[in-house]
């Protein structure tokens, strides 16, 4: 089992769950969870250990999020991106996409490291820079996944036409 498959298994990502996660409401509300999580951690300044209740609430929301919305087909930009992400998790990524996706994943991890630094040190600038980096990397990844999915559909229709 690869790391990607393990992460999908931890989140209980079935085909139905991927279709629900493809709903634009799921995608955009997950983006909104980034500052919510940061605020929950930052609130330790005011709430002490009670901030963990807010952190747990965000984590539970992230788990529920991919299950709450109606399943959708690949009709929107975000939905095509999520369907492409599923292809990535399933190991169906053509070589020409792998390097870009790896760089975008690395950029997202660097942004996450900056977020962690900002939250640990209670320093706004690495937190802000990290958040911007994570969001931009994720948006670019969704776009790349959408291209991957469209390429996959073209290849499937070409294989079926021959």
CSV table of C-alpha atoms in Angstrom, one decimal:
chain,number,residue,atom,x,y,z
A,1,UNK,CA,0.0,0.0,0.0
A,2,UNK,CA,1.4,3.4,-1.0
A,3,UNK,CA,1.4,6.5,1.2
A,4,UNK,CA,-1.3,8.0,-1.0
A,5,UNK,CA,-3.5,4.8,-0.7
A,6,UNK,CA,-2.8,4.7,3.1
A,7,UNK,CA,-4.0,8.3,3.5
A,8,UNK,CA,-7.1,7.6,1.4
A,9,UNK,CA,-7.8,4.5,3.5
A,10,UNK,CA,-7.4,6.5,6.8
A,11,UNK,CA,-10.1,8.9,5.4
A,12,UNK,CA,-12.3,6.0,4.3
A,13,UNK,CA,-12.3,7.2,0.7
A,14,UNK,CA,-14.6,4.9,-1.2
A,15,UNK,CA,-15.7,5.6,-4.8
A,16,UNK,CA,-18.9,7.2,-3.3
A,17,UNK,CA,-16.9,9.3,-0.9
A,18,UNK,CA,-14.7,10.6,-3.8
A,19,UNK,CA,-17.9,11.6,-5.7
A,20,UNK,CA,-19.1,13.5,-2.7
A,21,UNK,CA,-15.7,15.1,-2.2
A,22,UNK,CA,-15.8,16.2,-5.8
A,23,UNK,CA,-18.8,18.5,-4.9
A,24,UNK,CA,-17.5,22.1,-5.1
A,25,UNK,CA,-19.0,22.8,-1.7
A,26,UNK,CA,-16.8,20.1,-0.2
A,27,UNK,CA,-13.7,21.5,-1.9
A,28,UNK,CA,-14.2,25.1,-1.0
A,29,UNK,CA,-15.2,24.5,2.6
A,30,UNK,CA,-12.1,22.4,3.0
A,31,UNK,CA,-10.1,25.5,2.0
A,32,UNK,CA,-12.0,27.4,4.6
A,33,UNK,CA,-10.8,24.9,7.2
A,34,UNK,CA,-7.2,26.0,6.8
A,35,UNK,CA,-7.7,29.3,8.7
A,36,UNK,CA,-10.2,27.7,11.0
A,37,UNK,CA,-7.5,25.1,12.0
A,38,UNK,CA,-4.9,27.8,12.4
A,39,UNK,CA,-7.2,29.9,14.6
A,40,UNK,CA,-8.0,26.9,16.7
A,41,UNK,CA,-4.3,26.3,17.4
A,42,UNK,CA,-3.5,30.0,17.8
A,43,UNK,CA,-6.4,30.2,20.4
A,44,UNK,CA,-4.2,28.4,22.9
A,45,UNK,CA,-3.1,31.9,23.8
A,46,UNK,CA,-6.5,32.6,25.1
A,47,UNK,CA,-8.0,29.2,25.8
A,48,UNK,CA,-5.1,27.1,27.0
A,49,UNK,CA,-5.7,23.4,26.6
A,50,UNK,CA,-9.4,24.1,25.7
A,51,UNK,CA,-8.1,25.0,22.3
A,52,UNK,CA,-7.9,21.3,21.6
A,53,UNK,CA,-11.7,21.2,21.5
A,54,UNK,CA,-11.6,23.6,18.6
A,55,UNK,CA,-8.8,21.6,16.9
A,56,UNK,CA,-10.8,18.4,17.3
A,57,UNK,CA,-13.9,20.2,15.9
A,58,UNK,CA,-11.9,21.1,12.7
A,59,UNK,CA,-10.5,17.6,12.4
A,60,UNK,CA,-14.0,16.1,12.7
A,61,UNK,CA,-15.3,18.6,10.1
A,62,UNK,CA,-12.5,17.6,7.7
A,63,UNK,CA,-13.5,13.9,8.1
A,64,UNK,CA,-17.2,14.7,7.7
A,65,UNK,CA,-16.7,17.1,4.9
A,66,UNK,CA,-16.0,14.5,2.2
A,67,UNK,CA,-19.2,12.7,3.2
A,68,UNK,CA,-21.8,15.4,3.7
A,69,UNK,CA,-22.3,16.8,0.2
A,70,UNK,CA,-24.2,15.3,-2.7
A,71,UNK,CA,-22.1,13.2,-5.1
A,72,UNK,CA,-21.3,15.0,-8.4
A,73,UNK,CA,-19.9,14.0,-11.7
A,74,UNK,CA,-16.8,15.7,-13.3
A,75,UNK,CA,-18.8,18.8,-14.4
A,76,UNK,CA,-16.9,21.6,-12.6
A,77,UNK,CA,-13.3,22.6,-12.4
A,78,UNK,CA,-13.1,21.4,-8.8
A,79,UNK,CA,-14.8,18.2,-9.5
A,80,UNK,CA,-12.5,17.3,-12.4
A,81,UNK,CA,-9.6,18.1,-10.1
A,82,UNK,CA,-10.9,15.7,-7.4
A,83,UNK,CA,-11.5,13.0,-9.9
A,84,UNK,CA,-7.9,13.5,-11.1
A,85,UNK,CA,-6.7,13.3,-7.5
A,86,UNK,CA,-8.4,10.0,-7.2
A,87,UNK,CA,-6.5,8.8,-10.3
A,88,UNK,CA,-3.3,9.9,-8.6
A,89,UNK,CA,-4.2,7.9,-5.5
A,90,UNK,CA,-5.0,4.9,-7.7
A,91,UNK,CA,-1.5,5.2,-9.3
A,92,UNK,CA,-2.9,6.2,-12.8
A,93,UNK,CA,-0.6,9.3,-13.3
A,94,UNK,CA,1.1,9.6,-16.7
A,95,UNK,CA,4.9,10.3,-16.5
A,96,UNK,CA,4.4,13.9,-17.9
A,97,UNK,CA,2.4,14.8,-14.8
A,98,UNK,CA,4.5,13.2,-12.1
A,99,UNK,CA,7.2,15.8,-11.8
A,100,UNK,CA,4.8,18.8,-11.6
A,101,UNK,CA,2.7,17.0,-9.0
A,102,UNK,CA,5.7,16.1,-7.0
A,103,UNK,CA,6.9,19.8,-7.0
A,104,UNK,CA,3.4,21.0,-6.0
A,105,UNK,CA,3.2,18.4,-3.2
A,106,UNK,CA,6.7,19.6,-2.0
A,107,UNK,CA,5.5,23.2,-2.2
A,108,UNK,CA,2.5,22.3,-0.1
A,109,UNK,CA,4.7,20.5,2.4
A,110,UNK,CA,7.0,23.6,2.6
A,111,UNK,CA,3.9,25.7,3.2
A,112,UNK,CA,2.7,23.3,5.9
A,113,UNK,CA,6.2,23.6,7.6
A,114,UNK,CA,5.9,27.4,7.6
A,115,UNK,CA,2.4,27.1,9.1
A,116,UNK,CA,3.7,24.8,11.8
A,117,UNK,CA,6.6,27.2,12.5
A,118,UNK,CA,4.2,30.2,12.7
A,119,UNK,CA,1.8,28.3,15.0
A,120,UNK,CA,4.6,27.0,17.3
A,121,UNK,CA,6.4,30.4,17.5
A,122,UNK,CA,3.2,32.4,17.4
A,123,UNK,CA,4.6,34.4,14.6
A,124,UNK,CA,2.3,35.8,11.9
A,125,UNK,CA,4.6,36.1,8.9
A,126,UNK,CA,5.6,32.4,8.5
A,127,UNK,CA,1.9,31.5,9.2
A,128,UNK,CA,0.7,33.8,6.5
A,129,UNK,CA,3.4,32.9,4.0
A,130,UNK,CA,2.7,29.2,4.7
A,131,UNK,CA,-1.0,29.6,4.3
A,132,UNK,CA,-0.6,31.4,1.0
A,133,UNK,CA,1.9,28.7,-0.2
A,134,UNK,CA,-0.4,25.8,0.8
A,135,UNK,CA,-3.5,27.4,-0.8
A,136,UNK,CA,-1.7,28.3,-4.1
A,137,UNK,CA,0.0,24.9,-4.3
A,138,UNK,CA,-3.4,23.2,-3.6
A,139,UNK,CA,-5.2,25.3,-6.3
A,140,UNK,CA,-2.5,24.5,-8.8
A,141,UNK,CA,-2.6,20.8,-7.9
A,142,UNK,CA,-6.4,20.8,-8.4
A,143,UNK,CA,-5.9,22.4,-11.8
A,144,UNK,CA,-3.2,19.9,-12.7
A,145,UNK,CA,-5.4,17.0,-11.5
A,146,UNK,CA,-8.2,18.4,-13.7
A,147,UNK,CA,-5.9,18.2,-16.7
A,148,UNK,CA,-4.8,14.7,-15.7
A,149,UNK,CA,-8.5,13.7,-15.5
A,150,UNK,CA,-9.3,15.2,-18.9
A,151,UNK,CA,-6.3,13.4,-20.5
A,152,UNK,CA,-7.5,10.2,-18.9
A,153,UNK,CA,-10.9,10.6,-20.4
A,154,UNK,CA,-9.5,11.3,-23.8
A,155,UNK,CA,-7.3,8.2,-23.6
A,156,UNK,CA,-10.2,6.1,-22.5
A,157,UNK,CA,-12.4,7.3,-25.3
A,158,UNK,CA,-9.6,6.8,-27.8
A,159,UNK,CA,-9.1,3.2,-26.5
A,160,UNK,CA,-12.8,2.6,-26.8
A,161,UNK,CA,-12.9,3.9,-30.3
A,162,UNK,CA,-10.3,1.6,-31.6
